[in-house]
Short mmCIF file of C-alpha atoms in Angstrom, two decimals:
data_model
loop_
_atom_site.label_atom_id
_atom_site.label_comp_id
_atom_site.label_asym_id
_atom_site.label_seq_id
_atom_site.Cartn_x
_atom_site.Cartn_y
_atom_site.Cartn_z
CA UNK X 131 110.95 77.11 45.09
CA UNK X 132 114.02 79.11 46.17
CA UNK X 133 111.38 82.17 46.68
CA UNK X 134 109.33 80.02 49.39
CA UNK X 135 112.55 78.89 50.80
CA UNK X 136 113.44 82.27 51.33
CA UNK X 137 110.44 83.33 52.86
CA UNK X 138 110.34 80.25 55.26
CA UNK X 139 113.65 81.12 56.25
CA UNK X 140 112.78 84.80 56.91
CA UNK X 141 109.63 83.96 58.99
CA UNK X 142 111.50 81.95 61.44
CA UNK X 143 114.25 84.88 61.59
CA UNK X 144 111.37 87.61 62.52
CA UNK X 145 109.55 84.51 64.96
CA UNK X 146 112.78 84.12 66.49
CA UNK X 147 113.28 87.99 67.68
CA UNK X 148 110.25 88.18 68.49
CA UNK X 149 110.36 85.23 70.96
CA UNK X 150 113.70 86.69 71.89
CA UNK X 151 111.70 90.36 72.83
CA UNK X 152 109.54 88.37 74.60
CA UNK X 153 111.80 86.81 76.91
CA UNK X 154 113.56 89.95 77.55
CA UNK X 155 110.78 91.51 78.47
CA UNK X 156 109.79 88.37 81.14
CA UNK X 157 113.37 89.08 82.58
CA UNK X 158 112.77 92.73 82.64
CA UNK X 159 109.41 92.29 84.48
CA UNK X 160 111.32 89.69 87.00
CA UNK X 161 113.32 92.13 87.77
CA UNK X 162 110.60 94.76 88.72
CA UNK X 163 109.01 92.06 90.69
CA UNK X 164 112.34 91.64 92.68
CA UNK X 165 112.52 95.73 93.02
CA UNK X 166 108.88 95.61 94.14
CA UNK X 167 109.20 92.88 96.74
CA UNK X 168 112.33 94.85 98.12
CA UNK X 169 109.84 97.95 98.13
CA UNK X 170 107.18 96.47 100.31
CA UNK X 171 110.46 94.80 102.61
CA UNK X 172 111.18 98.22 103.20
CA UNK X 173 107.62 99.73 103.34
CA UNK X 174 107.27 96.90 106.23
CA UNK X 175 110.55 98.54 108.30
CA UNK X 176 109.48 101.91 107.72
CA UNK X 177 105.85 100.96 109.19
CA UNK X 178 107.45 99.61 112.11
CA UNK X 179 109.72 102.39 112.93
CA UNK X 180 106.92 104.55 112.07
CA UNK X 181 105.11 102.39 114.59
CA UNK X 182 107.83 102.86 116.94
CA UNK X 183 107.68 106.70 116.79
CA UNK X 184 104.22 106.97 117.58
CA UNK X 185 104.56 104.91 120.65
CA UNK X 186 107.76 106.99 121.28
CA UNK X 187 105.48 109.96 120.79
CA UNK X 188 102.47 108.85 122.92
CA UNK X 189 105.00 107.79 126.07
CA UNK X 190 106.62 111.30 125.69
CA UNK X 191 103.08 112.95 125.38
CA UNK X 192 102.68 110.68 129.08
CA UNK X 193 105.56 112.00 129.95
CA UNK X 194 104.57 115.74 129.58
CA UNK X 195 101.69 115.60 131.21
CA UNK X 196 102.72 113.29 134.23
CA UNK X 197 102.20 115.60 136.98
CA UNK X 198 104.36 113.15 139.39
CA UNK X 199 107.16 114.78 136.92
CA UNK X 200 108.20 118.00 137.59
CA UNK X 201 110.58 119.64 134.65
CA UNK X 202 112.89 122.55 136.77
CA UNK X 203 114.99 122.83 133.83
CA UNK X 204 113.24 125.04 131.10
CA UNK X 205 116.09 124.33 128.67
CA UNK X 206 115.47 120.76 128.72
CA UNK X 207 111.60 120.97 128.00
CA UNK X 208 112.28 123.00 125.13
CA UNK X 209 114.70 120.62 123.92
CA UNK X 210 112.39 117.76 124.14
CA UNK X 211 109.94 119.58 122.60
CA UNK X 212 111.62 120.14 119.44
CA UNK X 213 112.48 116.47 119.52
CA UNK X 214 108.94 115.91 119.92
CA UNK X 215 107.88 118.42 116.48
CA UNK X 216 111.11 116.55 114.52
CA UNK X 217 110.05 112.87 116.04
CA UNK X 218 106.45 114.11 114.68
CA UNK X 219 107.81 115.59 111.27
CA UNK X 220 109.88 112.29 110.38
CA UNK X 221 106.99 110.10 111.28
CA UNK X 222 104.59 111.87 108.68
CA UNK X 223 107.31 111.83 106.22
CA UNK X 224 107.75 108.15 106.49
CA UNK X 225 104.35 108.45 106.44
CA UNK X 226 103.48 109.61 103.30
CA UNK X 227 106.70 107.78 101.89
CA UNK X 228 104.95 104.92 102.90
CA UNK X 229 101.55 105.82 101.02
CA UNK X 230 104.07 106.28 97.67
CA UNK X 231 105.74 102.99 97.96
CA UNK X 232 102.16 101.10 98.50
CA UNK X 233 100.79 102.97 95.12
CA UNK X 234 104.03 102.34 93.37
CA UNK X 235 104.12 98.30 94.72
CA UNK X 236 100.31 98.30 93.58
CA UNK X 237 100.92 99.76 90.45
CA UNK X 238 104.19 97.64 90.00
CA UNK X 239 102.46 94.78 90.52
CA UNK X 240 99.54 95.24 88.16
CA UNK X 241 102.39 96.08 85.45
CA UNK X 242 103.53 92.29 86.47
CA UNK X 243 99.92 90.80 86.19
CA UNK X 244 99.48 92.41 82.62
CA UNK X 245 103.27 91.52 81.32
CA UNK X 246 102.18 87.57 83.05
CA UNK X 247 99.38 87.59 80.98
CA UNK X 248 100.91 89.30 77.88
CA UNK X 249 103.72 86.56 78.23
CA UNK X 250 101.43 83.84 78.27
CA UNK X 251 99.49 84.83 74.94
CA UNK X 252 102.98 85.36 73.27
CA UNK X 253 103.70 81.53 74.94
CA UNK X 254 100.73 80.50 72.91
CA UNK X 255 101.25 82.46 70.23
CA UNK X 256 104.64 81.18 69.51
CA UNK X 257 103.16 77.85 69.94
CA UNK X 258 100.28 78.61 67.25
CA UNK X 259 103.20 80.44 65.30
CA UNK X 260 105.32 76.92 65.94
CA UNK X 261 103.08 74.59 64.43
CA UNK X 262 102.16 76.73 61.78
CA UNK X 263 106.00 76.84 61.09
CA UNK X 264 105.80 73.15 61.23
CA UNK X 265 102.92 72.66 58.72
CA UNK X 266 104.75 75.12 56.46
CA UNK X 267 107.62 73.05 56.14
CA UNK X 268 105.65 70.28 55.58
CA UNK X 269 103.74 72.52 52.37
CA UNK X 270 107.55 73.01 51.58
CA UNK X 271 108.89 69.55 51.77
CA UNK X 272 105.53 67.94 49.98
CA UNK X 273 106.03 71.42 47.00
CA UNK X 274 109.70 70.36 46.61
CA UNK X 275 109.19 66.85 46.07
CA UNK X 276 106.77 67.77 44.17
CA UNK X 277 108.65 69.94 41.96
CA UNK X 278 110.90 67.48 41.70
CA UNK X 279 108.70 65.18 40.37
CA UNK X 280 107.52 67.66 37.72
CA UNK X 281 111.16 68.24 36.22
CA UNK X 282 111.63 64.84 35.85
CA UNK X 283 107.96 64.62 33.92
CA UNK X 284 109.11 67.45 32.01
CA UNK X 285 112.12 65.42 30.00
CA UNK X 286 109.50 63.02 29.57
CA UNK X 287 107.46 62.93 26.00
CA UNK X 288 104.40 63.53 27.28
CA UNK X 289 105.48 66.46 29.38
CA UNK X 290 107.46 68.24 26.41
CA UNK X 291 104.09 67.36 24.45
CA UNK X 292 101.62 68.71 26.87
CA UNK X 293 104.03 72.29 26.72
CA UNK X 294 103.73 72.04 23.24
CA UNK X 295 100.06 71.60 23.10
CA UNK X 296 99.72 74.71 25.98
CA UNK X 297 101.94 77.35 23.64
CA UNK X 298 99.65 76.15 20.89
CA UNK X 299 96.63 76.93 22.52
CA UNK X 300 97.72 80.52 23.41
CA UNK X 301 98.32 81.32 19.86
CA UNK X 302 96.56 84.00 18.54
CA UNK X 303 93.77 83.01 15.93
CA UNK X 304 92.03 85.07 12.71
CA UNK X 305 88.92 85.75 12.46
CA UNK X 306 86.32 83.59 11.15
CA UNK X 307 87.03 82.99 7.06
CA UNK X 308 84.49 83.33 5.30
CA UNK X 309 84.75 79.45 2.79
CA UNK X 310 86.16 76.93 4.60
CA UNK X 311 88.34 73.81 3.37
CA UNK X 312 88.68 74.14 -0.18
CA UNK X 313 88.51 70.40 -1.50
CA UNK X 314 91.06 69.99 -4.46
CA UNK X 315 92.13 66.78 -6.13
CA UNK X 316 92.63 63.27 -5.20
CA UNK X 317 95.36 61.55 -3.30
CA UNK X 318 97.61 58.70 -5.49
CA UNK X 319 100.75 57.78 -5.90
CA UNK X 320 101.05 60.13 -9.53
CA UNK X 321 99.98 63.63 -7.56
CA UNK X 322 102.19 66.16 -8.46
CA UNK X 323 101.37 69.29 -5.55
CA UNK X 324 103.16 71.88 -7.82
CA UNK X 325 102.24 70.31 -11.29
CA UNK X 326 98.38 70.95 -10.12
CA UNK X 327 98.91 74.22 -8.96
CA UNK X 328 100.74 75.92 -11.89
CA UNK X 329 97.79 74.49 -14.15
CA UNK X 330 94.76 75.18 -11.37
CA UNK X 331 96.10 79.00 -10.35
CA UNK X 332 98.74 79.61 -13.70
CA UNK X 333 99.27 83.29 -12.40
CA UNK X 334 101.16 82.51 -9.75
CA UNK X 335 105.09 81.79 -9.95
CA UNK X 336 104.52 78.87 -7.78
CA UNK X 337 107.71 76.62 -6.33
CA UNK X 338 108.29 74.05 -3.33
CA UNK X 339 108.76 77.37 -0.96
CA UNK X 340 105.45 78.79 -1.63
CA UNK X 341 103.21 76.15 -0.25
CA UNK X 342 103.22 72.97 1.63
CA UNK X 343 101.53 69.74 1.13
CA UNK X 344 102.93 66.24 3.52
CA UNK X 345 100.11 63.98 3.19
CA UNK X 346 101.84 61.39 4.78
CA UNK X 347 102.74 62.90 8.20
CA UNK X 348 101.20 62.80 11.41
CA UNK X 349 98.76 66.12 11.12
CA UNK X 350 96.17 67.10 13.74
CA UNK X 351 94.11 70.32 13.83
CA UNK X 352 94.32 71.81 16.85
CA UNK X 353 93.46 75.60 18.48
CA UNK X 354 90.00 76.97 17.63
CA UNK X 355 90.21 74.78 14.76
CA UNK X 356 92.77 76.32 12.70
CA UNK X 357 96.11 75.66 13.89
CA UNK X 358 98.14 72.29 12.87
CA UNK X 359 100.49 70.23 15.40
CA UNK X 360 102.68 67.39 13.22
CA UNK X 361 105.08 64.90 14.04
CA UNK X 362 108.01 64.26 11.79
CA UNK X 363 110.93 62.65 12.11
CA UNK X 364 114.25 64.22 13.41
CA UNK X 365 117.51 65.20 11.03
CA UNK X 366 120.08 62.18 12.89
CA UNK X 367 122.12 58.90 11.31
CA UNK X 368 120.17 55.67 12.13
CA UNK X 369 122.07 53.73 14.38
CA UNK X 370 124.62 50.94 12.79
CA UNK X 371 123.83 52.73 9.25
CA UNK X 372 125.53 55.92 6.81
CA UNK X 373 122.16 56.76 5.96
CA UNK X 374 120.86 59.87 7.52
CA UNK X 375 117.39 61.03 7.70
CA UNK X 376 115.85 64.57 7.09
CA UNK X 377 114.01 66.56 8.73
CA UNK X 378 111.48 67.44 6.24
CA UNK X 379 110.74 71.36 7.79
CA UNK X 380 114.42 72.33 8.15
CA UNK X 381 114.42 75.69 5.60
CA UNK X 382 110.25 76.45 6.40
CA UNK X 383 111.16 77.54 10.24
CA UNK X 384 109.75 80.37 10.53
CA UNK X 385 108.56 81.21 6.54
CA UNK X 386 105.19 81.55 5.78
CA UNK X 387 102.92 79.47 3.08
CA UNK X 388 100.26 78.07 1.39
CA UNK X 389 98.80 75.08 4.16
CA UNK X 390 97.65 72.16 1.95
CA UNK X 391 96.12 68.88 4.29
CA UNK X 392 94.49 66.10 3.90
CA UNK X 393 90.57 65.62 3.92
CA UNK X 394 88.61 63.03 2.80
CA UNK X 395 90.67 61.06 0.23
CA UNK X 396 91.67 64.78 -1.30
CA UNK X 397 94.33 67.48 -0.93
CA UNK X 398 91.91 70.11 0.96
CA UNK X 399 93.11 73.77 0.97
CA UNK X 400 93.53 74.88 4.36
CA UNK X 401 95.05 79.03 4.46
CA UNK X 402 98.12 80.60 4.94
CA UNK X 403 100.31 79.22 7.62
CA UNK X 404 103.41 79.70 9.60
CA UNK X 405 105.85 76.81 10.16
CA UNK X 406 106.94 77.30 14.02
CA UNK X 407 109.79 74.76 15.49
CA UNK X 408 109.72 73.75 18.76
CA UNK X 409 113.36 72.87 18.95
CA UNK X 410 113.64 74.47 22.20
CA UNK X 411 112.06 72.51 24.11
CA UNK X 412 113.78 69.39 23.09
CA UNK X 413 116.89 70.48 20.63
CA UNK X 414 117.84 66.77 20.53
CA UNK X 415 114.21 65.74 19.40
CA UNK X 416 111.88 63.05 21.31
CA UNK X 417 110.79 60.30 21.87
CA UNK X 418 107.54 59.29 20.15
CA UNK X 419 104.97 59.44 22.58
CA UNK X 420 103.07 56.44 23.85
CA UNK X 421 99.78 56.05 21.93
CA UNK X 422 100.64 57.69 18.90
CA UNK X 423 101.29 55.97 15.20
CA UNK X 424 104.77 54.75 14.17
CA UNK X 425 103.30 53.96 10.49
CA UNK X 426 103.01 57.43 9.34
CA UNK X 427 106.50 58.64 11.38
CA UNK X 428 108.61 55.54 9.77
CA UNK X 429 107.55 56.32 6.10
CA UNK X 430 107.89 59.73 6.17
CA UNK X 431 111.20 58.82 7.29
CA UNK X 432 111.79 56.43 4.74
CA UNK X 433 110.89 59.08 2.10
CA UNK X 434 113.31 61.59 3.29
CA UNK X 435 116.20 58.55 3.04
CA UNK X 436 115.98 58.12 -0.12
CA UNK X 437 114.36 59.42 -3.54
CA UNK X 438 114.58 55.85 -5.55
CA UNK X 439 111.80 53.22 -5.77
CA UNK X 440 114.54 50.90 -5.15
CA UNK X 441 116.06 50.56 -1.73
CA UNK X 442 119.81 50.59 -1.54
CA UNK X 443 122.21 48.00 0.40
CA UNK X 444 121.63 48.47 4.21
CA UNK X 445 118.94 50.69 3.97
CA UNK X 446 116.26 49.99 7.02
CA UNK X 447 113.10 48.22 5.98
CA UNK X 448 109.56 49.94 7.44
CA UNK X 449 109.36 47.52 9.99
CA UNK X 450 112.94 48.18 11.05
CA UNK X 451 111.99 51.64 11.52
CA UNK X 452 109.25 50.83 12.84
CA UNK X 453 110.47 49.23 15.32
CA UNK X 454 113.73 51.76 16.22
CA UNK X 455 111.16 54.63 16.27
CA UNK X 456 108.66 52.79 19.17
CA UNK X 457 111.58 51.61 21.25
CA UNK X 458 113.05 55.24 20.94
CA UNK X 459 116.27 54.89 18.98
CA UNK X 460 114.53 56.98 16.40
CA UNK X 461 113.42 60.26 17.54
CA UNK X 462 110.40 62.86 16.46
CA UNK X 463 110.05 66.38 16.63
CA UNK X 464 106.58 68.35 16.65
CA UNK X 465 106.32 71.09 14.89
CA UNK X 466 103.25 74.12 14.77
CA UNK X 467 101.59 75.38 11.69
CA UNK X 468 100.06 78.83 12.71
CA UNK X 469 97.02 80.11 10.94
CA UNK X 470 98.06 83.41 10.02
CA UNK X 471 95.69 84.24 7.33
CA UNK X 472 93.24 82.98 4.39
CA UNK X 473 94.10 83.62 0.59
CA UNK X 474 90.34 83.70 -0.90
CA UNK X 475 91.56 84.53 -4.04
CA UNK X 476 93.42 80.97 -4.34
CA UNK X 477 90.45 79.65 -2.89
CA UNK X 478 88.22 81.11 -5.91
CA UNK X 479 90.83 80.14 -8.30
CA UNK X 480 91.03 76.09 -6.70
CA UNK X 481 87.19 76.31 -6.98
CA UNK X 482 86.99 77.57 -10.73
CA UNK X 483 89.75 74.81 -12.04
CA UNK X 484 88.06 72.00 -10.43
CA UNK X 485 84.46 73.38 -11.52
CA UNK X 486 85.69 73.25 -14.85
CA UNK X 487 87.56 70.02 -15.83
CA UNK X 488 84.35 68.56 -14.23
CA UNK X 489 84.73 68.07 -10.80
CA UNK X 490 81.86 69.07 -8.22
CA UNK X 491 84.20 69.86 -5.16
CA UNK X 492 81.98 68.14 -2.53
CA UNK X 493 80.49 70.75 -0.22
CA UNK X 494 82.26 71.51 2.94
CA UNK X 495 80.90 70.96 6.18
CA UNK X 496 80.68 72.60 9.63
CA UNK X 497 84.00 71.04 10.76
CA UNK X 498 86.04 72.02 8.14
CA UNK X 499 85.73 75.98 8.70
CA UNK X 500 88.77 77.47 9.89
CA UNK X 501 88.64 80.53 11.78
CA UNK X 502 87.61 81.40 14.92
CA UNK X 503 84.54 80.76 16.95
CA UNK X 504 83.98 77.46 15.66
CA UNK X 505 83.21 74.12 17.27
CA UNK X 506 85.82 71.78 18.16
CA UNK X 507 85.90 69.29 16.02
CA UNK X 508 87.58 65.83 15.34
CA UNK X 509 90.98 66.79 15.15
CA UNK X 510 91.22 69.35 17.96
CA UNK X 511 94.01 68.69 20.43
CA UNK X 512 91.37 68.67 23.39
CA UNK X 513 89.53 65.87 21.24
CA UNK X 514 92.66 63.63 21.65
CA UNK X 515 93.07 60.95 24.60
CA UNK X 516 95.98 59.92 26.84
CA UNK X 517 99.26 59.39 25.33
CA UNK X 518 97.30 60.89 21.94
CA UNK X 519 98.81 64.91 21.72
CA UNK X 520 97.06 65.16 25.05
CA UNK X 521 96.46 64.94 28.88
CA UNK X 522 92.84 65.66 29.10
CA UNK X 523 89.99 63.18 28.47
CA UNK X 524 87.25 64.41 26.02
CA UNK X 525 83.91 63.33 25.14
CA UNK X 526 83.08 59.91 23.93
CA UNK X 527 82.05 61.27 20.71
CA UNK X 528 85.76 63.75 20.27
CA UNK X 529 87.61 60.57 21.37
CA UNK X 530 85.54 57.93 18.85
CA UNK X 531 86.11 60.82 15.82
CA UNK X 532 90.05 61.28 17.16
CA UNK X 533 90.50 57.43 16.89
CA UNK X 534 88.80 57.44 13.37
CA UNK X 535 91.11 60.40 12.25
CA UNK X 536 94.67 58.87 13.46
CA UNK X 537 93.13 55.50 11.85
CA UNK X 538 92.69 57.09 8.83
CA UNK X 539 95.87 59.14 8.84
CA UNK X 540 97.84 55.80 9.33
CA UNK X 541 96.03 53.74 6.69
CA UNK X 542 96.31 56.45 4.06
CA UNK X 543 99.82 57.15 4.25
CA UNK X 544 101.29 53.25 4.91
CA UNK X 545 98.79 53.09 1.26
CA UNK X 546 100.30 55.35 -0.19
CA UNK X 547 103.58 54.96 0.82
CA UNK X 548 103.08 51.02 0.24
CA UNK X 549 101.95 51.68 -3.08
CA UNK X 550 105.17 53.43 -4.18
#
């Protein structure tokens, strides 16, 4: 904005001098106009003196040859006759003096006639250049209000979101895997994520920092289909409590891991991820946008306050944070899981355990590949309505499958987290 104020400001400088040339130039002709008139005023004496001189000249030509006069005195004729040649001389002096002022008066005045017209297309062209000036400042006026509007959108949770959901669309993708979601076991309430992995893929050293599995956040596949966007709750105290809640990705910023999701009542293998905060953008954390589940936010929330079946004096119910989370007391941050690559080897080794304690993992379909290339499918970020990760509106059949997804998210984790 300060860039088109600065080259508003400039135009009307240079539109200024120029009009300022302009009417230099007017007084500059004027002033030729004045010499020129003076010019022909003395153009007109000269012609009459001239005039004068050659009736001087004719009545002394009389004069000569008068034969009533008689000159005695040769002296005096001789005289008169060199008045006569210098009478004669002046006269076609003035003459031709004349014949220079009448070309310089014509071309003087044909100098005037061409600045006249010159001044009135610079008369119309400052007009033109005036109203242009005018509609510029109204383009200004409407860009800064405008622009005004837009930072006061951007502290807004759907602005911050709709950044968000732009960075994550420019992120760079792998190339097409070749399996797709690896199906592993069911959800319940007894899952153990680590327990299953050290006995699935036992040549691994696994631990907590090597992979990561939230079944009960807010998760939605975004990207080409391979990048996750989540909503989690933000590290704070709740209000009128001691109890402080955690945000469950403080120490994965940045590491890469082992993506686990879930599909279809199961814990689906999804590749290997990045964990990418978006702090930046709002470093005190959110609001949670308008359209979006509270279920899934509050009992993640109530999971990271405490790690006992039984709650402890003062400690929130769901519906309490339920509640604190929708009115905004309670705030959210979003972070991005980058697909960075695919570990086929783990994906062999998932299929081989579950092959073997009897388990048929069901076969995966066309919207669970992950890679590039692929059709959107129900979770992408462009399949999501207003107030729902998203600005745009999508297809009746993306929105219908988005709705089903968030439904789904919601139910499974207030089950699970009811049946703890």
């Amino acid at each position: 904005m300060s860039k088109s104020n600065d080259s508003s400001s400039n135009m009307a400088i240079i539109l200024a001098r120029a009009l300022e040339d302009s009417q230099n130039r007017v007084v500059k002709l004027g002033q030729e106009l004045r010499a020129a008139k003076a010019f022909e005023a003395e153009n007109s004496v000269l012609h009459l003196q001239i005039t004068q001189l050659k009736e001087s000249a004719i009545v002394k030509k009389e004069e000569r040859f008068d034969s009533s006069l008689e000159f005695k005195d040769t002296a005096t004729v001789a005289e008169l006759k060199m008045n006569l040649a210098r009478e004669q001389e002046k006269s076609q002096q003035l003459q031709n003096n004349m014949s220079k002022y009448v070309k310089r008066s014509e071309e003087v005045e044909a100098k005037l006639i061409a600045l006249q017209v010159k001044y009135q297309k610079i008369k119309t062209s400052r007009k033109r250049t005036h109203g242009e000036l005018q509609e510029l400042q109204t383009k200004i006026t409407s860009l800064e209000e405008t622009f005004i509007s837009m930072q006061s959108q951007d502290g807004q949770p759907n602005g911050i979101l709709a950044k968000i959901q732009t960075h994550l669309q420019f992120l760079p993708c792998i190339p097409r895997a070749a399996r797709r979601l690896i199906y592993g076991p069911k959800l319940s309430r007894d899952l153990n994520m680590l327990t299953y992995l050290k006995l699935a893929v036992p040549e691994t050293q696994w631990s907590k920092q090597l992979f990561f599995f939230s079944p009960r956040s807010i998760s939605v596949q975004c990207g080409s289909n391979q990048h996750y966007l989540t909503c989690s709750p933000v590290t704070e105290t709740i209000p009128g409590t001691t109890f402080t809640i955690q945000y469950p990705y403080e120490n994965l910023d940045g590491q890469i891991v082992q993506y686990f999701t879930t599909r279809a009542g199961t814990a689906a293998y999804a590749g290997v991820y990045k964990c990418v905060r978006t702090r930046d953008l709002a470093p005190e954390g959110l609001a949670l946008p308008p359209g979006l589940p509270v279920g899934p936010v509050a009992y993640e929330a109530s999971e990271w306050l405490s790690n006992t079946k039984e709650p402890k004096a003062g400690f929130p119910s769901i519906e309490d944070l339920k509640k604190m989370y929708k009115s905004g007391e309670l705030k959210v941050e979003f972070t991005i899981f980058q697909c960075v690559g695919y570990n086929q080897s783990l994906a062999d080794s998932l299929i081989r355990y579950e092959t073997n304690r009897g388990y048929q993992p069901k076969r995966p379909r066309e919207e669970d590949a992950v890679g590039e290339g692929i059709a959107q499918t129900r979770s992408d970020s462009s399949a999501l309505t207003r107030g729902q990760f998203g600005e745009e509106r999508p297809s009746k059949r993306n929105r219908t499958s988005c709705k089903r997804a968030l439904k789904s998210d919601t139910q499974s984790a207030e089950s699970s987290s009811e049946s703890d």
